[in-house]
Coordinates of C-alpha atoms and ligand atoms in Angstrom, one line a residue:
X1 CA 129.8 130.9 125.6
X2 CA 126.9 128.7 124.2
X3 CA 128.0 126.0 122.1
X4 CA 125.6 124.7 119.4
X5 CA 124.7 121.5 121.3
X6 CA 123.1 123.8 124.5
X7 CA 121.9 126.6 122.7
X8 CA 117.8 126.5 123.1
X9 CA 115.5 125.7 120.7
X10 CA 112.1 126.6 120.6
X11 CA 109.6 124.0 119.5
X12 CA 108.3 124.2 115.6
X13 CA 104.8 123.8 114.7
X14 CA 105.2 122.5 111.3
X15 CA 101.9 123.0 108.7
X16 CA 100.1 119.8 107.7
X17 CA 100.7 118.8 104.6
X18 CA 98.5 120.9 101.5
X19 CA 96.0 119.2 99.5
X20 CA 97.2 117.6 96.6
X21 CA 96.0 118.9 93.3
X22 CA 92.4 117.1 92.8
X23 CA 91.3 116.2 89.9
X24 CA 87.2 115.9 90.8
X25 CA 85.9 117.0 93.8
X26 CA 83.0 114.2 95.2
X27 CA 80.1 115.4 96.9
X28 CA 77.5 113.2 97.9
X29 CA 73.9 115.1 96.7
X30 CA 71.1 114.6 99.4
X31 CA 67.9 113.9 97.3
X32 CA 65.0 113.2 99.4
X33 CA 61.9 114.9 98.3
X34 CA 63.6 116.9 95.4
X35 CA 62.8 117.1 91.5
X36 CA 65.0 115.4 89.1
X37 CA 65.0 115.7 85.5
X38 CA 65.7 113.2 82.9
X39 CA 65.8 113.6 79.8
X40 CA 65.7 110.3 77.3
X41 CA 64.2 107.7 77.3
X42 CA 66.9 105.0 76.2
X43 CA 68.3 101.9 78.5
X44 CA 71.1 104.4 79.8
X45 CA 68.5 106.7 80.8
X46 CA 66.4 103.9 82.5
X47 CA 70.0 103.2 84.3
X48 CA 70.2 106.4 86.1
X49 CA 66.3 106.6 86.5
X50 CA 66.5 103.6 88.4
X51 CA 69.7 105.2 90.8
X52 CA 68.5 108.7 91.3
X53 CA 65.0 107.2 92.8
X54 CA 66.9 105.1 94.6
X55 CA 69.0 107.8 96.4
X56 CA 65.5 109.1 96.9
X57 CA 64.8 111.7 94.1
X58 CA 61.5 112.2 92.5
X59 CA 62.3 111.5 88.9
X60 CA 60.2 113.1 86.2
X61 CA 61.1 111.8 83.2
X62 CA 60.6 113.5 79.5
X63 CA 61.3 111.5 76.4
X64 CA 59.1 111.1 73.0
X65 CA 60.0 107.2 73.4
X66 CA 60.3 105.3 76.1
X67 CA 62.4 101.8 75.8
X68 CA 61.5 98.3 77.3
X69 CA 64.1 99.7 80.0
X70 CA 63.0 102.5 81.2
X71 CA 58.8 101.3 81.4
X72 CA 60.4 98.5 82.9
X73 CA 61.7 100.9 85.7
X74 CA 59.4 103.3 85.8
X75 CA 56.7 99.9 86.6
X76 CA 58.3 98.3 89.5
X77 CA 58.1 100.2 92.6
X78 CA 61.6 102.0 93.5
X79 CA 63.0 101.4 97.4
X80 CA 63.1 105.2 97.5
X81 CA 61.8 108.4 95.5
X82 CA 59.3 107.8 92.5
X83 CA 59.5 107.9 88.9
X84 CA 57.0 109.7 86.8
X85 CA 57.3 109.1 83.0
X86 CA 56.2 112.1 80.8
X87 CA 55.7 110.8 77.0
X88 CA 56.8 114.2 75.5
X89 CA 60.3 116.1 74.5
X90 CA 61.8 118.4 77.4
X91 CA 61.8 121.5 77.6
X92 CA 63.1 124.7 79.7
X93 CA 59.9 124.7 81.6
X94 CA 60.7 121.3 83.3
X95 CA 63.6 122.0 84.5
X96 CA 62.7 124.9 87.3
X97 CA 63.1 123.6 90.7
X98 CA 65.1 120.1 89.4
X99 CA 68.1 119.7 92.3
X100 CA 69.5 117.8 89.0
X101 CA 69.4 117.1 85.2
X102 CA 70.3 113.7 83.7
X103 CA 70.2 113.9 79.6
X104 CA 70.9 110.9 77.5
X105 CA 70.9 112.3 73.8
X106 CA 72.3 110.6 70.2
X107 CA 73.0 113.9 68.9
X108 CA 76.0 116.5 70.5
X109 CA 73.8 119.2 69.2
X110 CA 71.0 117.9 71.3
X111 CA 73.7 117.6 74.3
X112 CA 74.6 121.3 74.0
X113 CA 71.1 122.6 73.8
X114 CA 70.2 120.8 77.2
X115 CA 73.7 121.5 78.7
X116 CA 73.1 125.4 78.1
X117 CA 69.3 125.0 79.5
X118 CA 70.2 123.4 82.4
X119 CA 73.0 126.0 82.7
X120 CA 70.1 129.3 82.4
X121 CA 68.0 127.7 85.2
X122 CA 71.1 127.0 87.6
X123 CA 70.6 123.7 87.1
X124 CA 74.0 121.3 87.2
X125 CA 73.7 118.7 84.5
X126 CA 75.5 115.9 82.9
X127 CA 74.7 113.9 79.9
X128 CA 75.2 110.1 79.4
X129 CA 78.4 109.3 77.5
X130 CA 79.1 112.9 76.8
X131 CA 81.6 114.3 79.1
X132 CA 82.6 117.5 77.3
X133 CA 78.6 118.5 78.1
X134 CA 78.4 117.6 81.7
X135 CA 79.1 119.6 84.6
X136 CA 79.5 116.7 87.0
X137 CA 80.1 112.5 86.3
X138 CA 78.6 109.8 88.7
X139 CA 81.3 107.6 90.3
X140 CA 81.5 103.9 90.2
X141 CA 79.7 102.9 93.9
X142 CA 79.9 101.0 96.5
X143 CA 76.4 101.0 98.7
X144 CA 76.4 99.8 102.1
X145 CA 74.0 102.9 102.8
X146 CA 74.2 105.0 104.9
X147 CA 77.9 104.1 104.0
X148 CA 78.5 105.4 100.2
X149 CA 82.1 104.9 98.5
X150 CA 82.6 106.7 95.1
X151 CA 85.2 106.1 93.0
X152 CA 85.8 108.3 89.9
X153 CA 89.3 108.4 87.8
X154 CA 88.1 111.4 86.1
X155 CA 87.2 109.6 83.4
X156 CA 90.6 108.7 82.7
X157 CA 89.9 104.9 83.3
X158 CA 86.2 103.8 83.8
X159 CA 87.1 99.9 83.7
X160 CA 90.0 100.2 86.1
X161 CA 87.3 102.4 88.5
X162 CA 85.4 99.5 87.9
X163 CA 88.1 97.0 89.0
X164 CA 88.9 98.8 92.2
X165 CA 85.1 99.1 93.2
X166 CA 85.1 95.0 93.1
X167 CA 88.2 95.4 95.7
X168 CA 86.3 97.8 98.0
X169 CA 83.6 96.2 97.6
X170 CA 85.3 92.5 98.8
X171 CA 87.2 94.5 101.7
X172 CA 83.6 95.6 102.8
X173 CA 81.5 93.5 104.7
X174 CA 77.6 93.9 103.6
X175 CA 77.0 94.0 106.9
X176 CA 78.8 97.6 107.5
X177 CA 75.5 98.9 106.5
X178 CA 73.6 97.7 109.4
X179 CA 76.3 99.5 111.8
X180 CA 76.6 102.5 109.5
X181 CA 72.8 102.7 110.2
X182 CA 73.0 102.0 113.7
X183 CA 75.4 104.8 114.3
X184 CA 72.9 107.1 112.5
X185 CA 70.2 106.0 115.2
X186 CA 72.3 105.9 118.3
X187 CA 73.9 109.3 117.2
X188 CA 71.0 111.4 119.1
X189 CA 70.9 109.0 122.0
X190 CA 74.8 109.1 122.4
X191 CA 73.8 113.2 122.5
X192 CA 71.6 113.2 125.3
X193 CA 74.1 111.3 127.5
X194 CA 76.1 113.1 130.1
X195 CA 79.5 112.2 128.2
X196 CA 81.5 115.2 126.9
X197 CA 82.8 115.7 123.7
X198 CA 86.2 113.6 123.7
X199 CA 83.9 111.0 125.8
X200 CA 81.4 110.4 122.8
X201 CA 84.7 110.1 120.8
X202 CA 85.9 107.2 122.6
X203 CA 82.5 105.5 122.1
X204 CA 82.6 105.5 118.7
X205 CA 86.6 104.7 118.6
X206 CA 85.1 101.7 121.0
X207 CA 81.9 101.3 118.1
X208 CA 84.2 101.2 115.3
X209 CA 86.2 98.3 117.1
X210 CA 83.1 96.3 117.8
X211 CA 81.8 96.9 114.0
X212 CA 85.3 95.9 112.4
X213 CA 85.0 92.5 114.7
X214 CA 81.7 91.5 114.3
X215 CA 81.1 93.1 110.7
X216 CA 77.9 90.7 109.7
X217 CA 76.5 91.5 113.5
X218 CA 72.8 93.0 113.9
X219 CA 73.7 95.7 116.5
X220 CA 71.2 95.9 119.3
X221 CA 69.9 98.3 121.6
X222 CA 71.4 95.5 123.9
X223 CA 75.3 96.6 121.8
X224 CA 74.2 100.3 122.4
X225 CA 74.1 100.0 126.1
X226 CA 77.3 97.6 126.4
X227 CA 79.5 100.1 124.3
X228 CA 78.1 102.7 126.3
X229 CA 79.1 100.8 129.7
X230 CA 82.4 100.5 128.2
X231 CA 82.7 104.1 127.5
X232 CA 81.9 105.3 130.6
X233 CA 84.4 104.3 133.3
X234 CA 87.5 105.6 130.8
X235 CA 85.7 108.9 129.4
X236 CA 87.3 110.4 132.1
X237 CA 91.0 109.6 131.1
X238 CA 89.2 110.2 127.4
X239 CA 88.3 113.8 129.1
X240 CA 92.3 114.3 130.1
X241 CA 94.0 113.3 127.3
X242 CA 97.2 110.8 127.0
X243 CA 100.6 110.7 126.0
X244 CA 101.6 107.6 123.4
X245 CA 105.7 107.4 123.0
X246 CA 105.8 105.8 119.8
X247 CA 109.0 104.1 117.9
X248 CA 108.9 105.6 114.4
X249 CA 111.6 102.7 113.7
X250 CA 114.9 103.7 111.8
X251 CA 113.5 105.5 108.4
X252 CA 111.2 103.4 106.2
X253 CA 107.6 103.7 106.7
X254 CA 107.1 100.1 105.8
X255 CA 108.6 99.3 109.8
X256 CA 106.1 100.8 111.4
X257 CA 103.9 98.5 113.6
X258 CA 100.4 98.4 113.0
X259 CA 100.0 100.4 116.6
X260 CA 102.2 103.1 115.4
X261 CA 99.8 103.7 112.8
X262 CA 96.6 103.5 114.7
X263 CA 98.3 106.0 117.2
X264 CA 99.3 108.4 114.6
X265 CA 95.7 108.2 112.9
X266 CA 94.2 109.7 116.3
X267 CA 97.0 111.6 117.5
X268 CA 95.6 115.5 117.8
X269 CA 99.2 116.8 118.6
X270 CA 102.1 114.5 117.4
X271 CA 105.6 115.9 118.5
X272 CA 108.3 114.2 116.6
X273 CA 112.4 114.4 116.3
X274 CA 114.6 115.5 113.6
X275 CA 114.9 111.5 113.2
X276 CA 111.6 111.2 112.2
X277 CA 111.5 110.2 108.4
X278 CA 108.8 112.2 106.8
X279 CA 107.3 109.1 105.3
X280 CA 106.3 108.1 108.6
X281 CA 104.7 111.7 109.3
X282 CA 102.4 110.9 106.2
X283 CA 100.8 108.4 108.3
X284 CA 99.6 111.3 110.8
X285 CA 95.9 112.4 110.6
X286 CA 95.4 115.2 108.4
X287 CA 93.7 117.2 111.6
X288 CA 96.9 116.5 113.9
X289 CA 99.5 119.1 115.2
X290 CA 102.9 118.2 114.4
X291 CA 106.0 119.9 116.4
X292 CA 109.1 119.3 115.6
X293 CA 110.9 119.3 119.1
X294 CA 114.3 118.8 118.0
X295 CA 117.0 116.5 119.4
X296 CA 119.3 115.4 116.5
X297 CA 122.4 115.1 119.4
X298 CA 124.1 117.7 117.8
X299 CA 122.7 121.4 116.7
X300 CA 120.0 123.1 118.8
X301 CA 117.2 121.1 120.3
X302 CA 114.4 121.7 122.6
X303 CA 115.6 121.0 126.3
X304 CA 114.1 117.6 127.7
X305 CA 112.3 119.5 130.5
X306 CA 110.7 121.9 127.8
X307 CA 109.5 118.6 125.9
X308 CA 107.9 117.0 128.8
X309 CA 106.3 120.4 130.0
X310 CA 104.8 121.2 126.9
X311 CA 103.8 117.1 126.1
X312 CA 102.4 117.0 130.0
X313 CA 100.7 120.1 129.7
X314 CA 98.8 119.0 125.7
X315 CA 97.9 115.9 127.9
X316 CA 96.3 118.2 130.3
X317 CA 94.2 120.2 128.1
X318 CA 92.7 117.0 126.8
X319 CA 94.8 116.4 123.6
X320 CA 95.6 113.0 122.6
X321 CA 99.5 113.5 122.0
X322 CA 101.8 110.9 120.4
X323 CA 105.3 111.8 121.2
X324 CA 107.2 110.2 118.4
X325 CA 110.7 109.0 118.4
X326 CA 113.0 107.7 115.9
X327 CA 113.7 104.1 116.3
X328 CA 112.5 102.6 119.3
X329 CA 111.4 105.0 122.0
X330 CA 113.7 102.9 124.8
X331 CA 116.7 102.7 123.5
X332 CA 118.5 105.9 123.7
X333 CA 115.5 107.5 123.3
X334 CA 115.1 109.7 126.8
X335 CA 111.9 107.8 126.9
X336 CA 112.8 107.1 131.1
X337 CA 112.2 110.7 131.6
X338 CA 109.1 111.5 129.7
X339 CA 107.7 108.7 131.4
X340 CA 108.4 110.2 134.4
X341 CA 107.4 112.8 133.6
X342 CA 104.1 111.6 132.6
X343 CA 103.6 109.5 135.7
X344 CA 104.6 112.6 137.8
X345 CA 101.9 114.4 136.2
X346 CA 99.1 111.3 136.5
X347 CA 98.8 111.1 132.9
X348 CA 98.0 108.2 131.2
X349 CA 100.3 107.3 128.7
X350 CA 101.3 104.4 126.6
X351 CA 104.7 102.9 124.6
X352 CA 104.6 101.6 121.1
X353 CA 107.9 99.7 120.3
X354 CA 109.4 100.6 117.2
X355 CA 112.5 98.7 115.1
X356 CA 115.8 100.1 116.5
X357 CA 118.5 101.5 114.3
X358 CA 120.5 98.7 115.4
X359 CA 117.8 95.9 114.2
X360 CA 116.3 97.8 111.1
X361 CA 120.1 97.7 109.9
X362 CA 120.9 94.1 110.8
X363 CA 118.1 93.3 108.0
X364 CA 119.0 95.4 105.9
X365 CA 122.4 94.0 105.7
X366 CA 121.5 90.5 106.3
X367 CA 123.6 90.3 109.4
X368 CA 122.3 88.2 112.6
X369 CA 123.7 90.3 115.3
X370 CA 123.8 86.9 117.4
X371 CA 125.6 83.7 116.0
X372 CA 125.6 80.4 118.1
X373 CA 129.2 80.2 118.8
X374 CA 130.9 83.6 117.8
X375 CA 128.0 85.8 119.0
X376 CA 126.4 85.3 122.0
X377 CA 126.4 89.0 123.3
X378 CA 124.7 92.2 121.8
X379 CA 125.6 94.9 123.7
X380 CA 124.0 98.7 122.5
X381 CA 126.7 101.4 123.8
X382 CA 126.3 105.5 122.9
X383 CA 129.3 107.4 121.8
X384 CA 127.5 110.6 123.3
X385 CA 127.2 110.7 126.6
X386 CA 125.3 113.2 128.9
X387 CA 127.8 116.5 128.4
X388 CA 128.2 115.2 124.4
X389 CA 131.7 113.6 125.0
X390 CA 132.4 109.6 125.1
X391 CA 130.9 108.6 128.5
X392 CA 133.2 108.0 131.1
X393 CA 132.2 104.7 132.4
X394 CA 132.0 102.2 129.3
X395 CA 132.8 98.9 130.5
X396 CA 136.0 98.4 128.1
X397 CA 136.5 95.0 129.0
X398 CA 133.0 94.3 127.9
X399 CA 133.4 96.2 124.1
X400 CA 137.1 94.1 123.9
X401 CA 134.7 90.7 124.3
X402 CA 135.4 88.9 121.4
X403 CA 131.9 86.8 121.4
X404 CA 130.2 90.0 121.7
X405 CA 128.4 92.2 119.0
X406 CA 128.6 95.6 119.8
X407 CA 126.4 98.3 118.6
X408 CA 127.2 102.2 119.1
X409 CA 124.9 104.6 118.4
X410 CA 125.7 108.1 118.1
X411 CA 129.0 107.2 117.3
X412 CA 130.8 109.6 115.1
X413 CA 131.8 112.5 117.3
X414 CA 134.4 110.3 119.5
X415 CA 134.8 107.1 117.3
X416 CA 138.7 107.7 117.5
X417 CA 138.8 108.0 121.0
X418 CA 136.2 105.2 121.2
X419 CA 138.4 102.7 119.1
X420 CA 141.8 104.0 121.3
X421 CA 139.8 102.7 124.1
X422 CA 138.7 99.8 123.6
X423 CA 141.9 98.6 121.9
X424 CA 143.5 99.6 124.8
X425 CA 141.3 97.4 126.5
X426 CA 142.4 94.6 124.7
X427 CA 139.7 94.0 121.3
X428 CA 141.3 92.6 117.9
X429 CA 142.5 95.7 116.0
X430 CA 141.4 93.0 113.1
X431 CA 138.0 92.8 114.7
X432 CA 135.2 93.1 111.2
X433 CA 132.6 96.7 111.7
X434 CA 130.4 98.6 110.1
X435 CA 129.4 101.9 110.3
X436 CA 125.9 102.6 108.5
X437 CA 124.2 105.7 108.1
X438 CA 120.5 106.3 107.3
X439 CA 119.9 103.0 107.5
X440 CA 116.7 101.3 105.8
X441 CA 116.3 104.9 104.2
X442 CA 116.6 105.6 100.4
X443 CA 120.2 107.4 101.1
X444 CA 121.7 104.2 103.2
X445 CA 125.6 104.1 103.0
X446 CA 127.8 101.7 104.6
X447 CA 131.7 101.6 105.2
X448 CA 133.2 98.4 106.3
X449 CA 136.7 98.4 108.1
X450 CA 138.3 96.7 110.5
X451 CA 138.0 98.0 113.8
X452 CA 141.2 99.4 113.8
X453 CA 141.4 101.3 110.4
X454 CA 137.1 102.7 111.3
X455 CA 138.2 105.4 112.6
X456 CA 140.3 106.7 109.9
X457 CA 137.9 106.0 107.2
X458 CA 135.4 108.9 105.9
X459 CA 131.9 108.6 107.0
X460 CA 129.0 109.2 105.2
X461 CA 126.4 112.5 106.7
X462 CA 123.6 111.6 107.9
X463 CA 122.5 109.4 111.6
X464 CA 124.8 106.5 111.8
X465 CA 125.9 103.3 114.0
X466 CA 128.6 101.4 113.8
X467 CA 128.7 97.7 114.4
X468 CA 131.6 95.5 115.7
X469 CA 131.9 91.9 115.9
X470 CA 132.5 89.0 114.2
X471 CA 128.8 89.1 112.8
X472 CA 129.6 92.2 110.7
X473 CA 132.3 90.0 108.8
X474 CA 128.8 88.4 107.2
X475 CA 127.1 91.2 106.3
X476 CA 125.9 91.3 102.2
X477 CA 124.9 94.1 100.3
X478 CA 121.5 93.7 100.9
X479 CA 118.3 93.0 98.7
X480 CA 116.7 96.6 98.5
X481 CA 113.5 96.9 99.4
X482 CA 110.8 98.0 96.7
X483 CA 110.0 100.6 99.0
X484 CA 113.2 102.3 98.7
X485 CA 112.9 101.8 94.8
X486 CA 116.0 100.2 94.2
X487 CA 115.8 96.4 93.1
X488 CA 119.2 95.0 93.4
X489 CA 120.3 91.8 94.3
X490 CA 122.4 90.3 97.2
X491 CA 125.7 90.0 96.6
X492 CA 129.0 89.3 98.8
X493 CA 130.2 92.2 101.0
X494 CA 133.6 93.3 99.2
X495 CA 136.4 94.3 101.5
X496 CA 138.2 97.0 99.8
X497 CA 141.6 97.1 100.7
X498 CA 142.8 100.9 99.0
X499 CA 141.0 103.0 101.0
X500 CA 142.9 102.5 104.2
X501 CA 141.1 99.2 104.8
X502 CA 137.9 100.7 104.4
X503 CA 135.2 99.9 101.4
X504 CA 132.1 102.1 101.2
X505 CA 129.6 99.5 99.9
X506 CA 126.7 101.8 98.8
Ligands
SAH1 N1 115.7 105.5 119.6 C1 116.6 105.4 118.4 C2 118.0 106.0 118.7 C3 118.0 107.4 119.1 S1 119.6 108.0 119.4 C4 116.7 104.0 117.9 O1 116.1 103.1 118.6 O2 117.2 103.8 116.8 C5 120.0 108.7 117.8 C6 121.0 107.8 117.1 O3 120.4 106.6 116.6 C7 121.7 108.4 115.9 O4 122.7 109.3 116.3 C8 122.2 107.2 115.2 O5 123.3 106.7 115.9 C9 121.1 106.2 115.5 N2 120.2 106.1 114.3 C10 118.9 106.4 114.3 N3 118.3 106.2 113.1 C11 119.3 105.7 112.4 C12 119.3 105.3 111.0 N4 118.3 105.3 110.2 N5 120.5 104.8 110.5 C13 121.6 104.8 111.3 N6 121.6 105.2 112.6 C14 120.5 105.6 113.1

């Protein structure tokens, strides 16, 4: 017979996640050398006159009147485009072969009239102010051309658009636009290099470094050849792909290390546990595989040697793969073998630490898991051992040390037998512990107990560890995190005495 815990299970690709309902959708309109109609001759008009040469259009502008603005505008010479003023009304004629028409009218009849124009000669239009006539809206900008940043609320909120283009435009350096330019130059150069396709990537993973470091730089030819110097001698490891264990910590996305996220931004195949909160599969690029390959410790899950065959053999076809783990990849985390595994197969790989269950509860519950005289031990057991029974060779005396903190993972399946033990083995039936389950997540429960009365008490669903110790006799209900939406302040630990000795807390 196959009991739940061996029977096979085959790895799952899951979908990425589907585009969010969008509300415009931004295209960026390449106008060099094309006609562009405005209609108007009124300060607003000038405004976009003075834009759409600049993105490179040749304006042609009708209007009966011109304003100060717009002779103003159409006098000094634009950095791109031109701007022809014609001192006469629009009409259909003008706007054949316009890539765009711009109308700023008093009147909605007027609006209308050009809307439906613009309409019969395929033209897409938009007047000034008047959004129920327009078929597209310009978004707030940032220019660091060639880099362009739009920002529209859909008209919802022009002055907080406004508001966020002065963040985006403090987070980026002017100087982006000399690298944005320079990639555009050394784009065709890169080409005609002997560096394959996963190669080039790495040069402009190494490009975007030097850019972010040295944002007011003037890259060089000189910066051209030394990134591409720096390319070379690891496009081959580029050219067979890596493996990245990475810690997704214990549930809240906010615990993620900085690396974690960079790996998950160029992972193209990401396998990930069960544990794996979802939040922290948000983080993954849009583009990346994910497979769910199991391994909760009980239920079906992928066998290790299946994992490592199918993360060695992504490697091997060039795929960047991030194998990621709940907590931290080395503890209990079978990371030992997929290193092996790795090293075996002479691929590169890496190891991003993440926050243990262990640690991302201790802060949670405000609980040092060392204290100067009554704790100078942690100690990090599992309750599961290799068949899925307690492991047979638990130091006991160790677990009965009173100065020692003791954490146990994977607990709940032999907790009684656990406790037996190591009261056998002499620890303080009266010894304070903890078991908490989904820790740092939104659905975090603890149940305090004594040591003693743990293993009679009911334990919440969900992954849980259990902590013993003097140290656990500390622990406070702690602050919540905004992240986890639930403000509440820190208050004593109550010991509840009716439910034999135990107290749920949360
Ligand atoms: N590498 C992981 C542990 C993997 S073993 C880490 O460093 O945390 C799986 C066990 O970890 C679970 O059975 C449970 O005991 C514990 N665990 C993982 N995430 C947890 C969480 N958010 N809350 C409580 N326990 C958790």
């Amino acid at each position: 017979m196959t009991s739940m815990h061996d029977s096979p299970r085959i790895p799952v690709e899951s979908a990425a996640p589907r585009m969010e309902a969008l509300a415009r959708l931004p295209v960026f309109f390449a106008l060099h050398g094309k006609r562009v109609l405005v209609a108007g001759g009124s300060a607003a008009a000038a405004w976009k006159v003075e834009l759409l040469a600049a993105a490179g259009a040749d304006v042609e502008v009708y209007a009966g009147e011109m304003s100060e603005d717009m002779l103003a505008v159409a006098a000094a010479a634009p950095p791109a485009g031109s701007v022809k003023l014609h001192h006469e009304h629009w009409t259909a004629g003008v706007l054949d072969g316009c890539a765009l028409a711009i109308g700023a009218f008093e009147t909605d009849a007027e609006a209308r009239q050009f809307q439906g124009a613009a309409q019969v000669a395929g033209v897409p239009s938009n007047v000034v102010d008047k959004p129920d006539y327009c078929d597209f809206s310009f978004g707030a900008i940032v220019n660091r051309s060639p880099l362009v940043v739009a920002i529209s609320t859909d008209g919802a909120a022009p002055v907080f658009a406004q508001a966020i283009r002065s963040r985006i435009e403090a987070m980026l350096p002017a100087g982006f636009a000399r690298w944005a330019e320079a990639a555009r130059n050394w784009r065709s150069a890169l080409k005609q290099t002997d560096l394959s396709f996963n190669g080039r990537r790495l040069f402009w993973q190494l490009f975007t470094r030097a850019a972010l470091q040295n944002p007011n730089g003037e890259p060089s030819r000189a910066d051209f050849d030394a990134l591409l110097d720096e390319t070379k001698p690891q496009a081959g490891a580029a050219d067979q792909g890596s493996v990245t264990l990475v810690g997704a910590g214990p549930g809240d996305p906010e615990l993620l290390t900085l690396r974690a996220v960079r790996a998950l931004q160029s992972a193209d195949v990401i396998l990930y546990d069960d544990l794996v909160s979802k939040e922290v599969l948000d983080f993954a690029r849009r583009e990346a595989r994910r497979m769910l390959v199991g391994k909760t410790g009980h239920g079906p899950s992928c066998k290790q040697s299946e994992i490592n065959a199918l993360m060695v053999g992504l490697a091997r076809s060039g795929r960047r793969v991030v194998r990621l783990k709940g907590g931290d990849p080395m503890i209990f985390g079978r990371a030992g073998e997929e290193i092996d595994a790795c090293r075996q197969a002479g691929i590169a790989f890496e190891v991003v630490p993440g926050v243990t269950a262990a640690q991302g509860a201790a802060g949670r519950l405000g609980l040092s898991l060392t204290h100067r005289s009554a704790a100078r031990r942690v100690q990090y057991v599992t309750g599961h051992g290799e068949k899925g029974a307690l492991p047979d060779d638990i130091d006991w005396r160790s677990i009965a040390d009173p100065g020692a903190t003791t954490v146990v993972y994977m607990p709940k399946k032999t907790l009684r037998q656990f406790t037996d033990r190591a009261l056998a083995a002499g620890l303080d039936p009266a010894t304070p512990a903890l078991a908490i389950a989904n820790a740092t997540r939104p659905d975090e429960e603890v149940v305090a107990a004594s040591i003693g009365a743990l293993a009679d008490a009911v334990l919440p669903d969900g992954p849980t560890i259990v902590m013993i110790g003097s140290v656990c006799g500390a622990a406070t209900n702690p602050v919540h995190s905004r992240a986890s939406g639930n403000p509440e302040s820190g208050s004593p630990l109550s010991r509840g005495r009716a439910d034999r000795d135990s107290a749920r807390i949360r």
